[in-house]
Short mmCIF file of C-alpha atoms and ligand atoms in Angstrom, two decimals:
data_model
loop_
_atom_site.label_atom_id
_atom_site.label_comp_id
_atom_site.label_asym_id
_atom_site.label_seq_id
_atom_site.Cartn_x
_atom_site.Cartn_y
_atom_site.Cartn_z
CA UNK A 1 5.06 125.92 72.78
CA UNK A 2 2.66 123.85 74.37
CA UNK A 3 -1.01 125.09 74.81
CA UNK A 4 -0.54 125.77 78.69
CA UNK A 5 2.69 127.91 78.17
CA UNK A 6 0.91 130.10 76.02
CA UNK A 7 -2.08 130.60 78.13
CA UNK A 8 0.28 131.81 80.97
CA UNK A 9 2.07 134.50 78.28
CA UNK A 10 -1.52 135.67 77.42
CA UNK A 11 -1.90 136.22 80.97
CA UNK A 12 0.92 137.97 81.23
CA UNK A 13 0.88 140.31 78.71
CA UNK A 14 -3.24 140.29 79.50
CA UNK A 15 -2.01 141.42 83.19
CA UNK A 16 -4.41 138.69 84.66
CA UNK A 17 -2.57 137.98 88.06
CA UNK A 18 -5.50 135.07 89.02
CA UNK A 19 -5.79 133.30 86.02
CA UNK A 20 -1.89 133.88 85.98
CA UNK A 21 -1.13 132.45 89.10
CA UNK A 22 -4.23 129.23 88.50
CA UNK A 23 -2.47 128.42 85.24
CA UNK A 24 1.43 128.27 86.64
CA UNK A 25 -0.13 126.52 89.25
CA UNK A 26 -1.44 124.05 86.85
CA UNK A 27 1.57 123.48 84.86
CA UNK A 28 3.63 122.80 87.99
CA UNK A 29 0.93 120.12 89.05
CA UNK A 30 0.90 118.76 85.88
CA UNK A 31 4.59 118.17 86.50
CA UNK A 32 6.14 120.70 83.68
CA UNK A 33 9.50 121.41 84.49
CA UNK A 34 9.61 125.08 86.50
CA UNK A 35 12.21 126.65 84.01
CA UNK A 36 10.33 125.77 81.48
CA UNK A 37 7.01 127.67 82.83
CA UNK A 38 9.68 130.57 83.55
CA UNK A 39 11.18 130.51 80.05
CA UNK A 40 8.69 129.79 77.58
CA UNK A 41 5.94 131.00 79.79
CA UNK A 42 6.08 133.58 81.98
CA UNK A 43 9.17 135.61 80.50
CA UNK A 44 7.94 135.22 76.87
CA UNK A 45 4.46 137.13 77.93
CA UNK A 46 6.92 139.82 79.47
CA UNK A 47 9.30 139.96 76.44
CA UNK A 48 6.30 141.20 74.39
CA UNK A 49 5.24 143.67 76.98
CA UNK A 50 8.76 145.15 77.02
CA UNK A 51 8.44 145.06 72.97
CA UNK A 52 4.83 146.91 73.23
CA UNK A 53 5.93 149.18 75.80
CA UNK A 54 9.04 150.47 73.99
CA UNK A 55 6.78 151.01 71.08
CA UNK A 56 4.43 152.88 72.95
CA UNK A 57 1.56 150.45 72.10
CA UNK A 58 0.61 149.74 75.75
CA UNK A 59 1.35 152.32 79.00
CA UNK A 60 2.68 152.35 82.46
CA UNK A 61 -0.70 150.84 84.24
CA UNK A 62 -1.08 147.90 81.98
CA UNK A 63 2.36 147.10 82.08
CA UNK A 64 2.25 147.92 85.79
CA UNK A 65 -1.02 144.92 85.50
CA UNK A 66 1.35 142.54 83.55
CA UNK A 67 4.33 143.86 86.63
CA UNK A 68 1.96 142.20 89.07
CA UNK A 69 0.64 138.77 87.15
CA UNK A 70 4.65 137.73 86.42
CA UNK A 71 5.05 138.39 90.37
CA UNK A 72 1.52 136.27 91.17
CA UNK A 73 3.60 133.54 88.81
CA UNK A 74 7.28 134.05 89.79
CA UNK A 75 5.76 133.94 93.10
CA UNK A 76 5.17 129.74 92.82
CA UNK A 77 7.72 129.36 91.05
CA UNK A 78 11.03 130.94 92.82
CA UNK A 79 11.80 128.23 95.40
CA UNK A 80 11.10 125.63 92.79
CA UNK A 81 14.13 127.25 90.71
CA UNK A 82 16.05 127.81 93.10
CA UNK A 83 15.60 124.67 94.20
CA UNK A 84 16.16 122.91 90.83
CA UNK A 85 19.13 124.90 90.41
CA UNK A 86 17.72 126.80 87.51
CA UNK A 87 19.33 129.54 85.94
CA UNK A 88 19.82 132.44 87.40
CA UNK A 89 20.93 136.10 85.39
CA UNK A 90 22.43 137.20 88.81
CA UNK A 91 21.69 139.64 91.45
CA UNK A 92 20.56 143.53 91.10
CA UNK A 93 20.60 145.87 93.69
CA UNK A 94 18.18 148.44 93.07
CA UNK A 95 17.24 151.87 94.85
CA UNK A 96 15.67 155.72 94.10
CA UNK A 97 18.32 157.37 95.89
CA UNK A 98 18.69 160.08 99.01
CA UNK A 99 15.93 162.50 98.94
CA UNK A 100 13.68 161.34 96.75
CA UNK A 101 9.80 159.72 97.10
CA UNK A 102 9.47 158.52 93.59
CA UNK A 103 9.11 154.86 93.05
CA UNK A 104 6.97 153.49 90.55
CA UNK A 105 9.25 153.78 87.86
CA UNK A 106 12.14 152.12 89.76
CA UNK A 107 9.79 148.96 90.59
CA UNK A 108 9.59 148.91 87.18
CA UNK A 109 12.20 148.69 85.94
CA UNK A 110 12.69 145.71 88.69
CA UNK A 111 10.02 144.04 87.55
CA UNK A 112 10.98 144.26 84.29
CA UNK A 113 14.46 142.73 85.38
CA UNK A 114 13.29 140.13 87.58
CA UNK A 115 11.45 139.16 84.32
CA UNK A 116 14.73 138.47 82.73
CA UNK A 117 15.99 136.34 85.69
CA UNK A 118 17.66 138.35 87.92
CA UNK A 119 17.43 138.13 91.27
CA UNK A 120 16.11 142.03 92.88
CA UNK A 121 17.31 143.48 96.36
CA UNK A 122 15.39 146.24 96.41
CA UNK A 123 16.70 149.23 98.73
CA UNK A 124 12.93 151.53 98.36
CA UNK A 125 13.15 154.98 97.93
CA UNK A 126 15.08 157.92 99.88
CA UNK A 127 18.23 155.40 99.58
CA UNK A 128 21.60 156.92 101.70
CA UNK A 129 25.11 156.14 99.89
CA UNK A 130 25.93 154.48 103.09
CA UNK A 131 22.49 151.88 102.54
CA UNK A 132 23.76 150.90 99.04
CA UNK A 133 27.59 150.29 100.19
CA UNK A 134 26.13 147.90 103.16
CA UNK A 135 23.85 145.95 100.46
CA UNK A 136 26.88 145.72 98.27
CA UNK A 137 29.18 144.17 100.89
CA UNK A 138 25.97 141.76 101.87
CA UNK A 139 24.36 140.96 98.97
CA UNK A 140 27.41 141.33 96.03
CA UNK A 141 25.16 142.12 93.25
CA UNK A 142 26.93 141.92 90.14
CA UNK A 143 24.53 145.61 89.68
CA UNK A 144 23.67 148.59 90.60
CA UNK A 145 20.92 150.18 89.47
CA UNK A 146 20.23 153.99 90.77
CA UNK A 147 16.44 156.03 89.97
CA UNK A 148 16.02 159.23 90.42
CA UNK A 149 13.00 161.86 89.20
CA UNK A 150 13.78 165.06 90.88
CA UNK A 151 16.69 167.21 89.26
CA UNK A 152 17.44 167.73 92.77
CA UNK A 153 18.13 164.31 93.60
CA UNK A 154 19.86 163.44 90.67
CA UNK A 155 23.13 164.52 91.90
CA UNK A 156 22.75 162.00 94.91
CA UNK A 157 23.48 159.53 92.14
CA UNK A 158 27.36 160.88 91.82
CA UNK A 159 27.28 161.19 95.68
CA UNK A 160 26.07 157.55 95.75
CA UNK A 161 28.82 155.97 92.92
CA UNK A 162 31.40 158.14 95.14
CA UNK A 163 31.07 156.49 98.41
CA UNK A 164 30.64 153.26 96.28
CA UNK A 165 34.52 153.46 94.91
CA UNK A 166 35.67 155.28 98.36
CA UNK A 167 34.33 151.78 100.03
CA UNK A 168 36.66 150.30 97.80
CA UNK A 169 33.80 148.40 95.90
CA UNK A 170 33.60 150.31 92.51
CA UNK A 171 34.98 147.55 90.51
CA UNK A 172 32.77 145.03 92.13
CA UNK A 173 29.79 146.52 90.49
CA UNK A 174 28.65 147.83 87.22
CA UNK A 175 26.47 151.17 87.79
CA UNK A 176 23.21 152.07 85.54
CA UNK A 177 21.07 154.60 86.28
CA UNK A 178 17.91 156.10 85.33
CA UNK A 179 14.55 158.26 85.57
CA UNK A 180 12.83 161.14 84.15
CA UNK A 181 16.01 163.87 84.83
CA UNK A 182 18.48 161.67 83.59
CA UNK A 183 20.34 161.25 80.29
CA UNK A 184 23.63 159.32 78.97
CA UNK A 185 25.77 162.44 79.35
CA UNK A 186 24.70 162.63 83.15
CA UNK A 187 25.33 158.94 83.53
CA UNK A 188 29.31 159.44 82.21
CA UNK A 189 29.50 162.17 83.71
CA UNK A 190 29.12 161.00 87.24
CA UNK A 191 31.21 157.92 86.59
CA UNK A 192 27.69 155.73 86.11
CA UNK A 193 28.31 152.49 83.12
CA UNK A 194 25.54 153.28 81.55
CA UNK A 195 22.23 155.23 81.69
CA UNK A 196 18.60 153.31 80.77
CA UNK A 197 16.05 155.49 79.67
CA UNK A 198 13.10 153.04 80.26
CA UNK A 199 12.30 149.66 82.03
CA UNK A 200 12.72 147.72 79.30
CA UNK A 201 16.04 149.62 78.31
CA UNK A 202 17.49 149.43 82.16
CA UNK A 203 16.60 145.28 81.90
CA UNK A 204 18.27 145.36 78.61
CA UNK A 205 21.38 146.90 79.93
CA UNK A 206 21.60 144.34 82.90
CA UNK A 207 21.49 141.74 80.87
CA UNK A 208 24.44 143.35 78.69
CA UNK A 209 26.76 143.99 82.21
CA UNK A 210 25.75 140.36 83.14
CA UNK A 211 27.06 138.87 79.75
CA UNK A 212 23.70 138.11 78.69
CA UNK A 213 22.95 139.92 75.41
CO1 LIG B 1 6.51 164.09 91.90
N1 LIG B 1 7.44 165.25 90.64
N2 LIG B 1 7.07 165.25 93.35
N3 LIG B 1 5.48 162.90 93.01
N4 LIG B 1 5.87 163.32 90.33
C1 LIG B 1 7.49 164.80 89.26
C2 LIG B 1 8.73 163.95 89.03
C3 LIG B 1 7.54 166.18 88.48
C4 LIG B 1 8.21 166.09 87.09
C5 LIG B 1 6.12 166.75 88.38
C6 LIG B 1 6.09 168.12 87.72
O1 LIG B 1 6.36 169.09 88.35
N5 LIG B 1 5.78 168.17 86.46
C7 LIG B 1 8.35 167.08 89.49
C8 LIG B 1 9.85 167.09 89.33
C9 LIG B 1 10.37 168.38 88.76
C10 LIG B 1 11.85 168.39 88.67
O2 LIG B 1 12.57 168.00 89.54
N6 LIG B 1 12.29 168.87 87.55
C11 LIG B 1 7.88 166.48 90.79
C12 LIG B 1 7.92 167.16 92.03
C13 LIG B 1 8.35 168.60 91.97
C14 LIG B 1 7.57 166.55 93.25
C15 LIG B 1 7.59 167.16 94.62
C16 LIG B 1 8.78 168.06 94.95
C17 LIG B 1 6.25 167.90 94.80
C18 LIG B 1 6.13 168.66 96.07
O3 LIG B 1 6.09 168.10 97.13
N7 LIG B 1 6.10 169.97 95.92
C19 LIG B 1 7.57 165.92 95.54
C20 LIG B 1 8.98 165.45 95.85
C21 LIG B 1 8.98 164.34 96.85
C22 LIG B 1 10.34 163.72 96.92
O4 LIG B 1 10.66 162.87 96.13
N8 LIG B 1 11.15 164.16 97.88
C23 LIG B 1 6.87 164.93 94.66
C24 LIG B 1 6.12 163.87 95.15
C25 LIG B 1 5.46 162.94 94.37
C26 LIG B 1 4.55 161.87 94.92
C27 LIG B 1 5.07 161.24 96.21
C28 LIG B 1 3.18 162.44 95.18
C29 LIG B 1 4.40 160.89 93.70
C30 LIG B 1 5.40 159.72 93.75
C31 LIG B 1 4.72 158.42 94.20
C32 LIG B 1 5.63 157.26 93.97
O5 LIG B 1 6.50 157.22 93.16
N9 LIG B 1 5.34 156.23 94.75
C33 LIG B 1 4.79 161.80 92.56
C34 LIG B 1 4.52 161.51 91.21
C35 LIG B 1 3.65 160.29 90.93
C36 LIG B 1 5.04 162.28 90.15
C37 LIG B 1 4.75 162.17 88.63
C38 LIG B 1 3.34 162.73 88.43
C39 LIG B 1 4.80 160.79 88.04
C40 LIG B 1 6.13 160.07 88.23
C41 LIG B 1 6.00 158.64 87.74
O6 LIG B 1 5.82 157.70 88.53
N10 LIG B 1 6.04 158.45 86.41
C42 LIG B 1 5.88 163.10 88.01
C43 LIG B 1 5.41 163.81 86.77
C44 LIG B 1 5.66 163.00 85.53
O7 LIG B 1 6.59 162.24 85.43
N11 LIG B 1 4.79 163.20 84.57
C45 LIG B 1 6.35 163.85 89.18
C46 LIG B 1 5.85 157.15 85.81
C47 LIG B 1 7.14 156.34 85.87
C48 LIG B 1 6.90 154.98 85.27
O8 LIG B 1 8.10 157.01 85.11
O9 LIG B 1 9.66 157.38 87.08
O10 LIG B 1 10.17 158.37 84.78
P1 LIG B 1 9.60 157.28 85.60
O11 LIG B 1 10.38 155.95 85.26
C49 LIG B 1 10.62 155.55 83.94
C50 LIG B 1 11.95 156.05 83.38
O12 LIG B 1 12.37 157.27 83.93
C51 LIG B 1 12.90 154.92 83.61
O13 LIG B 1 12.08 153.77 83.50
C52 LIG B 1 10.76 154.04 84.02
C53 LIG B 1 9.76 153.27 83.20
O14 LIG B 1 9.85 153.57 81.85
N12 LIG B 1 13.64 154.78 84.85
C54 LIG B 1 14.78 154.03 84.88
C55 LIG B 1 13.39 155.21 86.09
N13 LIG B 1 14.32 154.80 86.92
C56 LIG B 1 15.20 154.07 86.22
C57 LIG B 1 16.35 153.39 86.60
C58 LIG B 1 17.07 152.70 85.61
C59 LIG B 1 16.64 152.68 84.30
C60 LIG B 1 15.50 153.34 83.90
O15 LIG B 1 18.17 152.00 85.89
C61 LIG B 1 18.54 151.84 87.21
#
């Protein structure tokens, strides 16, 4: 890995969005090929924050600073994939469901997704059935990913995955969902593919639906 590349990881994993965003910036006028800056850059700094964060060795604010120096880079660097035709994991559609406030662990687990390539329509929080059957029949994610922290809201999840397969849509979509109420019983028990207990976990897992890992 050249020098440069592993500046930007430090960065990363450092959560430094400035020096983050001054060093992609760099490699992009130095002519560096943009997948390359996303690959060996970028997205090997967040590969060791999702390793340090399972293991408990760094917590939700500093991964939360690392969240927001991959966007400061991902930021320069998006239309130049995009443009280049670069790989993309596919689309997610992401939302904390009907009823409930709670976001930051939704984000991220988006963040944490978008670091493994995948494109994030994010729905926000307090997310009707109805909103995520209109962003499926837009946006044709190839997942959908459901938080919810309140064991009140949790149910909305089933509610949700019902008026998903009643729109016909079900097998359109693999369904993960996740948050602080939720375990892998609940998941099969309201019809969900699979259940992610953390960020890192949920990106794992939509990687594994989209035939990545
Ligand atoms: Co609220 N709140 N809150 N709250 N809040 C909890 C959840 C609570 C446990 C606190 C407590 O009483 N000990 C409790 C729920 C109790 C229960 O239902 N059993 C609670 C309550 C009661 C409430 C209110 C009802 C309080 C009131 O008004 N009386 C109210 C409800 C509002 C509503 O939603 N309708 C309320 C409001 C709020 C705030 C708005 C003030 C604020 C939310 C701000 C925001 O999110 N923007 C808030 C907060 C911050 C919390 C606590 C303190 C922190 C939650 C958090 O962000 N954790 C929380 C107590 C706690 O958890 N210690 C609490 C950090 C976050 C990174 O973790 O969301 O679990 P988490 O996400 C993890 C995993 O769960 C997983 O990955 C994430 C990263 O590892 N994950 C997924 C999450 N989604 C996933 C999806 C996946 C995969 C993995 O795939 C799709």
């Amino acid at each position: 890995m050249s020098r440069l590349l592993e500046r930007i990881s430090t960065c990363i994993l450092e959560g430094d969005a400035d020096k983050a965003a001054r060093l992609v910036q760099k490699a992009i006028d130095e002519g560096m090929a943009p997948g390359d800056i996303m690959d060996n850059g970028l997205l090997v700094g967040m590969g060791e924050v999702g390793v340090r964060f399972k293991a408990g060795d760094m917590f939700v604010p500093e991964v939360l600073m690392s969240a927001e120096a991959m966007q400061a880079g991902t930021i320069l660097l998006r239309p130049l994939l995009v443009a280049s035709g670069a790989r993309q994991a596919g689309k997610i559609l992401l939302g904390t469901v009907k009823g409930d406030l709670h976001d930051i662990g939704k984000n991220l687990v988006g963040m944490m997704c978008e670091g493994s390539g995948f494109e994030i329509i994010d729905l926000g929080f307090n997310a009707e059935p109805e909103k995520f059957v209109e962003a499926i029949k837009q946006h044709q994610p190839q997942v959908v990913g459901m938080s919810a922290m309140l064991t009140t809201t949790m149910r909305a999840m089933g509610y949700t995955i019902k008026a998903i397969e009643e729109a016909g849509l079900r097998d359109q979509v693999k369904i993960m969902v996740g948050g602080a109420p939720v375990d892998a019983d609940f998941a099969k028990r309201i019809g969900a593919d699979g259940y992610g207990s953390n960020a890192p976990a949920g990106a794992d897992l939509a990687k594994k639906f989209a035939g990545l890992a």
